Short mmCIF file of C-alpha atoms (C1' of nucleotides) in Angstrom, two decimals:
data_model
loop_
_atom_site.label_atom_id
_atom_site.label_comp_id
_atom_site.label_asym_id
_atom_site.label_seq_id
_atom_site.Cartn_x
_atom_site.Cartn_y
_atom_site.Cartn_z
CA MET A 17 -33.50 -41.78 -48.66
CA GLU A 18 -33.27 -41.79 -44.91
CA ARG A 19 -33.39 -38.30 -43.31
CA ASN A 20 -30.23 -36.70 -42.97
CA VAL A 21 -28.52 -33.29 -41.74
CA TYR A 22 -29.74 -31.62 -44.80
CA ASP A 23 -33.50 -31.92 -43.73
CA VAL A 24 -32.68 -31.14 -40.34
CA LEU A 25 -31.20 -28.09 -41.69
CA GLU A 26 -34.08 -27.52 -43.60
CA GLU A 27 -36.56 -28.21 -41.29
CA ARG A 28 -35.07 -25.84 -38.77
CA GLY A 29 -35.25 -22.94 -41.19
CA PHE A 30 -31.56 -22.56 -41.75
CA LEU A 31 -31.53 -23.40 -45.72
CA LYS A 32 -31.80 -20.54 -47.76
CA GLN A 33 -29.87 -21.13 -51.23
CA CYS A 34 -28.32 -24.21 -52.37
CA SER A 35 -26.54 -24.64 -55.67
CA HIS A 36 -27.17 -28.26 -56.09
CA PRO A 37 -29.87 -29.43 -53.66
CA GLU A 38 -30.35 -33.27 -54.76
CA GLU A 39 -26.82 -33.90 -55.00
CA LEU A 40 -25.68 -32.37 -52.19
CA ARG A 41 -28.14 -33.79 -49.79
CA GLU A 42 -27.28 -37.25 -51.48
CA LEU A 43 -23.48 -36.90 -50.69
CA LEU A 44 -24.40 -35.95 -46.96
CA SER A 45 -26.12 -39.15 -46.65
CA LYS A 46 -22.85 -41.37 -48.49
CA GLU A 47 -19.75 -39.98 -46.66
CA LYS A 48 -18.14 -37.39 -44.43
CA VAL A 49 -18.13 -33.99 -45.97
CA THR A 50 -15.34 -31.72 -45.14
CA PHE A 51 -16.76 -28.33 -45.44
CA TYR A 52 -15.89 -24.60 -44.17
CA ILE A 53 -17.23 -21.26 -43.24
CA GLY A 54 -15.48 -18.07 -43.15
CA PHE A 55 -15.09 -15.66 -40.63
CA ASP A 56 -13.51 -12.06 -40.63
CA PRO A 57 -11.79 -11.58 -37.33
CA THR A 58 -12.91 -7.63 -37.84
CA ALA A 59 -13.34 -7.42 -33.93
CA ASP A 60 -12.14 -8.89 -30.94
CA SER A 61 -15.14 -10.81 -30.00
CA LEU A 62 -17.81 -12.83 -32.14
CA HIS A 63 -21.04 -11.51 -31.94
CA ILE A 64 -24.85 -13.11 -32.13
CA GLY A 65 -24.94 -12.51 -36.06
CA HIS A 66 -22.11 -15.00 -36.29
CA TYR A 67 -23.77 -17.86 -33.98
CA VAL A 68 -26.15 -19.31 -36.61
CA ALA A 69 -23.48 -19.94 -38.75
CA LEU A 70 -21.83 -21.75 -35.82
CA MET A 71 -25.05 -23.77 -34.91
CA THR A 72 -25.15 -24.80 -38.75
CA MET A 73 -21.40 -26.01 -38.38
CA ALA A 74 -22.68 -27.65 -35.04
CA HIS A 75 -25.41 -29.34 -36.62
CA MET A 76 -23.19 -30.65 -39.56
CA GLN A 77 -20.51 -31.61 -37.18
CA ARG A 78 -22.88 -33.78 -34.93
CA ALA A 79 -24.01 -35.47 -38.02
CA GLY A 80 -20.36 -36.43 -38.53
CA HIS A 81 -19.43 -33.90 -41.16
CA LYS A 82 -15.85 -32.00 -40.51
CA PRO A 83 -16.03 -28.45 -40.32
CA ILE A 84 -13.34 -26.03 -41.07
CA VAL A 85 -13.12 -22.85 -39.64
CA LEU A 86 -11.77 -19.88 -41.89
CA LEU A 87 -10.35 -16.96 -40.08
CA GLY A 88 -9.94 -14.62 -42.97
CA ASN A 89 -6.85 -12.66 -41.40
CA GLY A 90 -6.16 -11.83 -45.46
CA THR A 91 -9.57 -11.35 -46.42
CA ALA A 92 -10.21 -8.83 -43.39
CA PHE A 93 -7.31 -7.03 -44.52
CA ILE A 94 -9.40 -5.97 -47.90
CA GLY A 95 -13.11 -6.02 -46.30
CA ASP A 96 -16.09 -7.46 -47.90
CA PRO A 97 -18.30 -4.94 -49.64
CA SER A 98 -21.51 -7.05 -49.53
CA GLY A 99 -24.29 -5.50 -47.73
CA LYS A 100 -22.14 -2.54 -46.74
CA THR A 101 -22.47 0.98 -47.69
CA ASP A 102 -18.87 2.08 -46.76
CA MET A 103 -15.62 0.49 -47.28
CA ARG A 104 -14.40 -1.44 -44.18
CA THR A 105 -11.82 0.31 -42.16
CA MET A 106 -8.36 -1.43 -42.77
CA MET A 107 -6.77 -3.04 -39.84
CA SER A 108 -3.35 -4.10 -38.95
CA LYS A 109 -1.71 -7.53 -39.02
CA GLU A 110 -1.50 -8.08 -35.43
CA THR A 111 -4.83 -6.93 -34.74
CA LEU A 112 -6.01 -9.60 -37.11
CA ALA A 113 -4.10 -12.10 -35.41
CA TYR A 114 -5.63 -11.09 -31.92
CA ASN A 115 -8.96 -11.09 -32.93
CA ALA A 116 -8.59 -14.56 -34.77
CA SER A 117 -7.25 -16.05 -31.43
CA CYS A 118 -10.44 -14.46 -29.51
CA PHE A 119 -12.82 -16.23 -32.56
CA LYS A 120 -11.41 -19.58 -31.80
CA ALA A 121 -11.68 -19.45 -28.27
CA GLN A 122 -15.54 -18.58 -28.33
CA MET A 123 -16.05 -21.41 -31.16
CA ALA A 124 -14.76 -24.17 -29.09
CA ARG A 125 -17.97 -24.14 -26.72
CA LEU A 126 -19.84 -24.68 -29.72
CA LEU A 127 -17.41 -27.07 -32.04
CA ASP A 128 -15.29 -30.25 -31.04
CA PHE A 129 -11.88 -29.15 -31.99
CA SER A 130 -10.73 -32.54 -30.62
CA ASP A 131 -8.98 -35.39 -32.46
CA GLY A 132 -9.11 -33.52 -35.86
CA LYS A 133 -12.97 -33.50 -35.73
CA ALA A 134 -12.94 -29.82 -37.09
CA GLN A 135 -9.92 -27.28 -37.67
CA ILE A 136 -8.80 -23.79 -37.87
CA VAL A 137 -7.36 -22.36 -40.97
CA TYR A 138 -6.03 -18.65 -41.80
CA ASN A 139 -6.18 -17.45 -45.33
CA GLY A 140 -3.25 -15.32 -44.86
CA ASP A 141 -1.23 -18.23 -45.08
CA TRP A 142 -2.12 -18.35 -48.84
CA LEU A 143 -3.73 -15.03 -49.64
CA TYR A 144 -0.14 -13.02 -47.98
CA PRO A 145 2.26 -14.84 -50.02
CA LEU A 146 0.26 -14.35 -53.34
CA ASN A 147 1.72 -13.07 -56.22
CA PHE A 148 -0.66 -10.50 -58.34
CA LEU A 149 0.51 -11.60 -61.55
CA ASP A 150 0.14 -15.17 -61.07
CA PHE A 151 -3.23 -14.70 -59.21
CA MET A 152 -4.89 -12.62 -61.84
CA ARG A 153 -3.61 -14.72 -64.74
CA ASP A 154 -4.70 -18.22 -62.75
CA ILE A 155 -8.08 -17.16 -60.98
CA GLY A 156 -8.75 -13.56 -62.46
CA VAL A 157 -9.48 -14.80 -65.70
CA TYR A 158 -12.18 -16.94 -64.53
CA PHE A 159 -14.33 -14.08 -63.27
CA SER A 160 -16.55 -11.94 -65.86
CA VAL A 161 -16.82 -8.57 -64.66
CA ASN A 162 -20.24 -8.03 -66.34
CA ARG A 163 -21.29 -11.14 -64.37
CA MET A 164 -20.12 -9.87 -61.12
CA LEU A 165 -21.92 -6.29 -61.57
CA THR A 166 -25.19 -8.11 -61.69
CA ALA A 167 -24.62 -9.63 -58.40
CA GLU A 168 -27.23 -8.43 -55.94
CA CYS A 169 -24.20 -7.68 -53.78
CA TYR A 170 -22.58 -5.33 -56.00
CA LYS A 171 -25.84 -3.99 -57.22
CA GLN A 172 -26.21 -2.19 -54.09
CA ARG A 173 -22.89 -0.82 -54.10
CA MET A 174 -23.17 0.64 -57.91
CA GLU A 175 -25.06 3.78 -56.04
CA LYS A 176 -22.42 4.48 -53.57
CA GLY A 177 -19.39 3.68 -55.54
CA LEU A 178 -16.93 0.65 -55.28
CA THR A 179 -13.53 0.27 -55.81
CA PHE A 180 -11.57 -2.35 -57.47
CA PHE A 181 -9.99 -3.05 -54.01
CA GLU A 182 -12.95 -4.05 -52.79
CA MET A 183 -14.36 -5.77 -55.71
CA SER A 184 -11.46 -8.06 -55.67
CA TYR A 185 -12.80 -9.58 -52.47
CA MET A 186 -14.81 -11.91 -54.38
CA LEU A 187 -12.12 -13.40 -56.17
CA MET A 188 -10.13 -13.71 -52.76
CA GLN A 189 -12.82 -15.69 -51.19
CA SER A 190 -13.30 -17.82 -54.24
CA TYR A 191 -9.69 -18.70 -54.00
CA ASP A 192 -9.78 -19.48 -50.60
CA PHE A 193 -12.77 -22.20 -51.61
CA LEU A 194 -10.31 -23.42 -54.03
CA GLU A 195 -7.21 -23.54 -51.91
CA LEU A 196 -9.20 -25.54 -49.13
CA ASN A 197 -10.60 -27.95 -51.69
CA ARG A 198 -6.81 -28.83 -52.48
CA ARG A 199 -5.26 -28.60 -49.24
CA TYR A 200 -8.20 -30.41 -47.62
CA GLY A 201 -10.67 -31.95 -49.74
CA CYS A 202 -13.27 -29.42 -48.49
CA VAL A 203 -16.34 -29.48 -50.90
CA LEU A 204 -18.82 -27.27 -49.22
CA GLN A 205 -18.79 -23.91 -48.17
CA MET A 206 -21.57 -22.84 -46.25
CA GLY A 207 -22.58 -19.05 -44.96
CA GLY A 208 -25.12 -16.15 -44.46
CA ASP A 209 -27.36 -15.54 -47.59
CA ASP A 210 -25.33 -12.09 -47.97
CA GLN A 211 -22.43 -14.52 -49.09
CA TRP A 212 -24.31 -16.06 -51.73
CA SER A 213 -22.35 -14.67 -54.65
CA ASN A 214 -18.93 -14.98 -52.85
CA ILE A 215 -19.79 -18.66 -51.89
CA LEU A 216 -21.29 -19.66 -55.41
CA ASN A 217 -18.32 -17.98 -57.46
CA GLY A 218 -16.24 -20.27 -55.19
CA ALA A 219 -17.82 -23.61 -56.19
CA ASP A 220 -18.09 -22.43 -59.45
CA LEU A 221 -13.99 -21.92 -59.73
CA ILE A 222 -13.66 -25.30 -58.34
CA ARG A 223 -16.10 -27.01 -60.81
CA ARG A 224 -14.14 -25.25 -63.77
CA LYS A 225 -10.73 -25.21 -62.71
CA GLU A 226 -10.59 -28.57 -61.01
CA GLN A 227 -13.24 -30.52 -62.70
CA LYS A 228 -14.54 -31.56 -59.41
CA PRO A 229 -17.65 -31.22 -57.64
CA ALA A 230 -18.14 -28.45 -55.30
CA PHE A 231 -21.27 -26.70 -53.40
CA ALA A 232 -22.53 -23.71 -52.14
CA LEU A 233 -25.22 -23.38 -49.43
CA THR A 234 -26.45 -20.38 -48.15
CA THR A 235 -28.48 -19.63 -44.42
CA SER A 236 -31.13 -17.43 -43.33
CA LEU A 237 -29.74 -14.45 -41.65
CA LEU A 238 -31.08 -13.99 -38.35
CA THR A 239 -33.85 -11.12 -38.77
CA ASN A 240 -36.74 -10.01 -36.98
CA SER A 241 -39.88 -9.65 -38.16
CA ASP A 242 -39.39 -6.02 -39.65
CA GLY A 243 -36.47 -8.05 -42.04
CA LYS A 244 -34.10 -6.10 -39.77
CA LYS A 245 -30.64 -8.04 -38.56
CA MET A 246 -31.14 -8.96 -34.76
CA GLY A 247 -28.52 -8.56 -32.12
CA LYS A 248 -28.12 -4.80 -32.34
CA THR A 249 -28.82 -2.77 -29.43
CA GLU A 250 -28.39 0.73 -28.25
CA LYS A 251 -24.92 -0.47 -26.96
CA GLY A 252 -24.08 -2.08 -30.12
CA ALA A 253 -23.99 -5.83 -30.96
CA ILE A 254 -24.96 -8.56 -28.78
CA TRP A 255 -21.42 -9.78 -27.97
CA LEU A 256 -20.62 -13.38 -27.02
CA ASP A 257 -17.67 -12.02 -24.76
CA PRO A 258 -19.18 -11.39 -21.39
CA ASN A 259 -17.03 -8.22 -21.13
CA LYS A 260 -18.54 -6.51 -24.00
CA CYS A 261 -22.28 -7.54 -23.17
CA SER A 262 -22.62 -8.88 -19.74
CA VAL A 263 -24.53 -12.23 -19.41
CA PHE A 264 -27.33 -10.59 -17.74
CA ASP A 265 -27.85 -8.34 -21.02
CA PHE A 266 -27.06 -11.15 -22.81
CA TYR A 267 -30.10 -12.97 -21.10
CA GLN A 268 -32.64 -10.08 -20.78
CA TYR A 269 -32.22 -9.43 -25.00
CA TRP A 270 -33.57 -12.79 -25.66
CA ARG A 271 -36.04 -12.75 -22.84
CA ASN A 272 -37.24 -9.57 -24.45
CA VAL A 273 -37.37 -10.47 -28.32
CA ASP A 274 -40.59 -10.05 -30.13
CA ASP A 275 -43.44 -12.41 -30.23
CA GLN A 276 -43.13 -13.28 -33.89
CA ASP A 277 -39.41 -14.02 -33.51
CA VAL A 278 -39.48 -16.47 -30.29
CA GLU A 279 -40.14 -19.74 -32.81
CA LYS A 280 -37.26 -18.47 -35.13
CA CYS A 281 -34.71 -18.15 -32.43
CA LEU A 282 -35.45 -21.25 -30.90
CA SER A 283 -34.89 -23.18 -33.87
CA LEU A 284 -32.11 -21.20 -35.48
CA LEU A 285 -30.21 -20.75 -32.14
CA THR A 286 -30.86 -23.56 -29.80
CA PHE A 287 -30.51 -27.47 -30.25
CA ILE A 288 -34.31 -27.97 -28.55
CA PRO A 289 -36.05 -30.67 -30.66
CA MET A 290 -38.54 -28.87 -33.48
CA ASP A 291 -41.76 -30.38 -31.98
CA GLU A 292 -41.20 -28.45 -28.79
CA VAL A 293 -39.92 -25.28 -30.89
CA LYS A 294 -43.36 -25.82 -32.54
CA ARG A 295 -45.19 -26.15 -29.31
CA LEU A 296 -43.42 -23.30 -27.52
CA GLY A 297 -43.71 -20.44 -30.49
CA ALA A 298 -47.37 -21.53 -30.80
CA LEU A 299 -48.42 -20.55 -27.25
CA PRO A 300 -51.13 -17.79 -26.75
CA GLY A 301 -50.93 -14.67 -25.43
CA GLU A 302 -49.11 -14.01 -22.34
CA GLN A 303 -48.15 -17.84 -22.38
CA ILE A 304 -45.48 -16.77 -24.87
CA ASN A 305 -43.03 -16.06 -22.18
CA GLU A 306 -42.89 -19.55 -21.19
CA ALA A 307 -41.08 -19.74 -24.59
CA LYS A 308 -39.06 -16.41 -24.13
CA ARG A 309 -38.02 -17.99 -20.86
CA THR A 310 -36.57 -21.05 -22.38
CA LEU A 311 -34.67 -19.19 -25.19
CA ALA A 312 -33.05 -16.62 -22.83
CA TYR A 313 -31.86 -19.43 -20.72
CA THR A 314 -30.99 -21.95 -23.26
CA ILE A 315 -28.75 -19.79 -25.55
CA THR A 316 -27.39 -18.40 -22.62
CA GLU A 317 -26.49 -21.65 -21.31
CA GLN A 318 -24.61 -22.61 -24.81
CA VAL A 319 -22.80 -19.25 -24.63
CA HIS A 320 -22.06 -18.85 -21.39
CA GLY A 321 -22.25 -22.33 -19.60
CA GLU A 322 -24.99 -23.29 -16.98
CA GLU A 323 -23.46 -21.26 -14.13
CA GLU A 324 -23.58 -18.30 -15.48
CA ALA A 325 -27.19 -18.87 -17.13
CA LYS A 326 -28.69 -19.64 -14.08
CA LYS A 327 -27.21 -16.71 -12.61
CA ALA A 328 -28.58 -14.32 -15.21
CA GLN A 329 -32.08 -16.10 -15.13
CA ALA A 330 -32.18 -15.86 -11.14
CA ALA A 331 -31.23 -12.15 -11.35
CA ALA A 332 -34.04 -11.86 -14.09
CA GLU A 333 -36.60 -13.45 -11.88
CA SER A 334 -35.44 -11.36 -8.73
CA LEU A 335 -36.00 -8.08 -10.28
CA PHE A 336 -38.90 -8.83 -12.79
CA ALA A 337 -40.74 -11.70 -10.85
CA GLY A 338 -40.72 -10.31 -7.21
CA GLY A 339 -37.84 -12.41 -6.20
CA THR A 340 -35.57 -11.53 -3.44
CA ASP A 341 -31.86 -12.58 -4.38
CA LEU A 342 -30.11 -9.73 -5.27
CA SER A 343 -26.64 -11.23 -5.52
CA ASN A 344 -26.45 -12.08 -9.25
CA ILE A 345 -27.82 -8.64 -10.38
CA PRO A 346 -25.45 -7.07 -12.68
CA THR A 347 -23.35 -4.74 -9.96
CA CYS A 348 -21.19 -1.61 -9.96
CA GLU A 349 -18.67 -1.25 -6.92
CA LEU A 350 -17.74 2.03 -6.60
CA SER A 351 -14.18 2.85 -5.47
CA ALA A 352 -13.48 4.98 -2.64
CA GLU A 353 -12.19 7.56 -5.21
CA GLU A 354 -15.19 7.21 -7.32
CA ILE A 355 -17.35 8.10 -4.18
CA ALA A 356 -15.26 10.78 -3.27
CA GLN A 357 -15.23 12.44 -6.72
CA SER A 358 -18.89 11.80 -7.25
CA GLY A 359 -20.06 12.54 -4.05
CA LEU A 360 -22.36 9.76 -4.86
CA ARG A 361 -24.80 12.45 -6.84
CA ILE A 362 -27.20 10.69 -8.80
CA PRO A 363 -26.50 11.69 -12.31
CA ASP A 364 -22.71 10.84 -11.62
CA VAL A 365 -23.17 7.32 -10.14
CA LEU A 366 -25.72 6.81 -13.17
CA VAL A 367 -22.92 7.41 -15.73
CA LEU A 368 -20.22 5.12 -13.37
CA SER A 369 -23.04 2.62 -13.53
CA LYS A 370 -22.98 2.78 -17.49
CA LEU A 371 -26.86 3.43 -17.21
CA ALA A 372 -26.54 6.61 -18.76
CA SER A 373 -24.02 7.95 -21.14
CA SER A 374 -23.58 11.19 -20.23
CA LYS A 375 -24.33 13.49 -17.34
CA SER A 376 -26.63 15.17 -19.57
CA ASP A 377 -27.91 12.11 -20.61
CA ALA A 378 -28.37 11.11 -16.95
CA ARG A 379 -30.08 14.46 -16.06
CA ARG A 380 -32.70 13.88 -18.86
CA LEU A 381 -33.37 10.77 -17.46
CA ILE A 382 -34.10 12.06 -14.15
CA GLU A 383 -36.11 14.99 -15.42
CA GLY A 384 -38.04 12.39 -17.57
CA GLY A 385 -39.35 10.70 -14.56
CA GLY A 386 -37.13 7.40 -15.34
CA VAL A 387 -34.56 6.85 -12.56
CA PHE A 388 -35.51 5.04 -9.36
CA ILE A 389 -33.48 3.90 -6.21
CA GLY A 390 -34.91 0.94 -5.02
CA ASP A 391 -38.79 1.42 -5.55
CA ARG A 392 -38.48 5.45 -4.94
CA LYS A 393 -38.55 7.62 -7.97
CA VAL A 394 -35.49 10.08 -8.04
CA GLU A 395 -37.49 13.67 -8.19
CA SER A 396 -34.44 16.10 -8.73
CA VAL A 397 -30.98 15.69 -10.30
CA ASN A 398 -29.63 17.26 -7.02
CA GLU A 399 -30.22 14.30 -5.30
CA SER A 400 -27.51 12.18 -3.83
CA LEU A 401 -26.94 8.30 -2.59
CA ASP A 402 -26.77 8.07 1.11
CA PRO A 403 -22.88 6.53 2.08
CA GLU A 404 -25.08 4.09 4.00
CA ASP A 405 -27.18 2.97 1.03
CA ILE A 406 -24.02 1.42 -0.85
CA SER A 407 -22.78 -0.70 2.04
CA GLY A 408 -23.33 -4.23 2.69
CA GLU A 409 -25.84 -5.46 -0.39
CA GLY A 410 -25.88 -1.68 -2.08
CA VAL A 411 -29.06 -0.47 -3.57
CA ILE A 412 -30.46 -1.02 -6.99
CA LEU A 413 -30.57 1.98 -9.29
CA ARG A 414 -32.80 1.61 -11.71
CA LYS A 415 -32.98 3.22 -15.46
CA GLY A 416 -36.70 2.59 -16.72
CA LYS A 417 -38.23 -0.69 -16.55
CA LYS A 418 -35.14 -2.54 -17.74
CA GLY A 419 -32.05 -0.87 -16.84
CA TYR A 420 -30.91 -2.13 -13.55
CA CYS A 421 -27.69 -1.89 -11.70
CA ARG A 422 -26.57 -2.80 -8.24
CA ILE A 423 -24.55 0.10 -6.57
CA ARG A 424 -22.11 -0.83 -3.49
CA ARG A 425 -19.10 -0.05 -2.22
CA ALA A 426 -15.85 -2.03 -3.69
"C1'" G B 29 -7.56 13.98 -67.08
"C1'" G B 30 -12.35 17.40 -68.28
"C1'" A B 31 -17.46 19.08 -66.80
"C1'" U B 32 -21.56 19.08 -63.70
"C1'" G B 33 -23.74 17.98 -58.81
"C1'" G B 34 -22.46 16.77 -53.83
"C1'" G B 35 -19.80 15.97 -48.62
"C1'" U B 36 -24.82 18.42 -42.28
"C1'" U B 37 -25.84 15.88 -35.86
"C1'" C B 38 -26.65 8.07 -34.63
"C1'" C B 39 -29.19 7.12 -39.89
"C1'" C B 40 -31.78 9.40 -44.23
"C1'" G B 41 -32.58 14.61 -45.24
"C1'" A B 42 -33.65 19.72 -45.10
"C1'" G B 43 -30.99 24.81 -44.09
"C1'" C B 44 -27.58 28.31 -48.38
"C1'" G B 45 -24.67 35.50 -43.97
"C1'" G B 46 -27.16 36.41 -37.68
"C1'" C B 47 -34.14 34.03 -35.48
"C1'" C B 48 -29.20 27.53 -36.03
"C1'" A B 49 -27.13 22.99 -31.10
"C1'" A B 50 -29.56 23.39 -37.09
"C1'" A B 51 -36.49 21.54 -40.03
"C1'" G B 52 -38.75 16.90 -40.92
"C1'" G B 53 -38.63 11.34 -40.85
"C1'" G B 54 -36.24 6.87 -39.20
"C1'" A B 55 -33.89 4.88 -35.21
"C1'" G B 56 -33.11 5.20 -29.84
"C1'" C B 57 -34.40 6.72 -24.91
"C1'" G B 58 -37.70 7.94 -21.11
"C1'" G B 59 -43.33 7.80 -19.66
"C1'" A B 60 -48.62 6.53 -19.97
"C1'" C B 61 -51.06 1.42 -21.65
"C1'" U B 62 -49.26 -4.00 -21.30
"C1'" G B 63 -47.17 -10.01 -21.01
"C1'" U B 64 -40.07 -7.83 -18.88
"C1'" A B 65 -44.16 -8.49 -26.08
"C1'" A B 66 -46.33 -5.44 -30.52
"C1'" A B 67 -49.38 -1.64 -31.88
"C1'" U B 68 -50.60 3.63 -30.09
"C1'" C B 69 -49.64 7.96 -27.77
"C1'" C B 70 -46.84 11.85 -24.90
"C1'" G B 71 -41.96 13.67 -23.74
"C1'" U B 72 -36.63 13.35 -25.13
"C1'" U B 73 -31.99 13.04 -28.21
"C1'" G B 74 -23.97 17.47 -28.70
"C1'" U B 75 -21.00 18.17 -23.94
"C1'" C B 76 -20.40 20.58 -19.62
"C1'" G B 77 -22.97 22.03 -12.62
"C1'" C B 78 -29.29 23.88 -14.66
"C1'" A B 79 -29.16 29.59 -16.62
"C1'" G B 80 -25.06 30.16 -19.55
"C1'" A B 81 -20.42 28.64 -21.74
"C1'" C B 82 -18.10 25.44 -24.60
"C1'" U B 83 -17.52 22.11 -29.17
"C1'" A B 84 -20.11 20.74 -33.55
"C1'" C B 85 -22.09 21.07 -40.35
"C1'" G B 86 -15.13 16.98 -45.18
"C1'" A B 87 -9.89 19.67 -44.00
"C1'" U B 88 -7.03 24.29 -43.52
"C1'" G B 89 -6.88 29.19 -44.17
"C1'" G B 90 -9.41 33.81 -45.45
"C1'" U B 91 -13.73 37.51 -45.66
"C1'" U B 92 -17.20 40.07 -42.06
"C1'" C B 93 -19.39 42.55 -36.12
"C1'" G B 94 -20.98 37.65 -37.13
"C1'" A B 95 -20.38 31.71 -41.43
"C1'" A B 96 -23.24 25.28 -41.60
"C1'" U B 97 -24.25 29.36 -45.15
"C1'" C B 98 -19.39 33.83 -48.70
"C1'" C B 99 -13.99 33.35 -50.96
"C1'" A B 100 -9.36 30.18 -51.83
"C1'" U B 101 -6.50 25.84 -51.18
"C1'" C B 102 -7.08 20.68 -50.77
"C1'" C B 103 -9.35 15.68 -49.53
"C1'" C B 104 -13.33 12.59 -50.56
"C1'" C B 105 -17.78 10.98 -53.45
"C1'" A B 106 -21.72 10.70 -57.53
"C1'" U B 107 -22.95 11.25 -62.87
"C1'" C B 108 -21.31 12.26 -67.59
"C1'" C B 109 -17.21 12.41 -71.13
"C1'" A B 110 -11.78 10.72 -72.09
#
RNA sequence: GGAUGGGUUCCCGAGCGGCCAAAGGGAGCGGACUGUAAAUCCGUUGUCGCAGACUACGAUGGUUCGAAUCCAUCCCCAUCCA
């Protein structure tokens, strides 16, 4: 059989578990498959953890299959207990609707929604009007509590406690799959490996209730070499929204990944051909930095576009490789009011530029010898910036080796 | 509903009337070393103009010169029993 998208996903390291590998692979060669991945809109931006799923969809779409993005404005109402130790905070319908609209805009960069090549659906459409008794009688009967409790995702919660409220999440996700199968002929659900039980049960439900084939497939989670989820920083997740994570920070995150994780990131997060990915990943010693540069630029370009990616790269080169172009460095513009209020005292400016989280934090940083103006170390917490410094191009305020912010007058 | 054990700072987890802004570990941040990597070592980690003050140990009241520590009520969680 010729190579198809299943092999591509396998080669790039996406595949984790699949309910019927042989059957699915054959199906993907024979016909256009409608598949879906669900996203619960619990924040107003996607983050990098979602990106692997988006990449999976993009690969599938490029191979001619049809993605359905399911926005879980219904399920997010409940919260998925998988892998979490606490119950998710409940959100209002209005917030969920707003978040969903943000997701949609970000997805359009990677997926082609034109001419019905992909579509977005909301599970609230069928979950909100659901009647409890009907649902339990039609769907609930297919779920064995005994079996559910043996699932890995619930086992973890057995220690911490689990409510029926959350346990019903699996039923709803399974029902989503059934509903999409009925409405749109969707036969495959994909998702992160933490979703395995939910996805598998959905496929089982279709097979039992509809007597039709349905497939479950999970992809690797983006983890680093310690097995921890990637994309978390002191500032929180790596968001795709440039207002929540600046393009420069985004670029820098990838520029700084561990040596061991570069190849995996290139493979999962970019479309770079695999032989090139392998070459880059195998670069010895210091040369691995070439791979990191490629990774950082490529994924930044995919998410934020060519222009922004070039700016971020230029800024990074200026700061770390002795470049002189300061125009693209993250900048904090101080208003006249801020200048007056802060008196341009260094601790205050550190807070204003978000390099420090509080004045106490700023004070500690200075006392620890980690703050610089240009190349000069700030020796005392009592120092201030000269008003002259921040006119024109401004000055570079630096925290540690990697925290840069250009300070200038607004 | 009953019995028992719990709710501590970003996380885990000690403390059980003053010496507690709270041990220890994890994680983060800064320094040294490097390759804008890892490992290692050192420092640091509530807020506020430092000292000092203020806010913190599930919630609310109370006892005390003084409470995270004692009492009462309430909320939440775990285990066993119904």
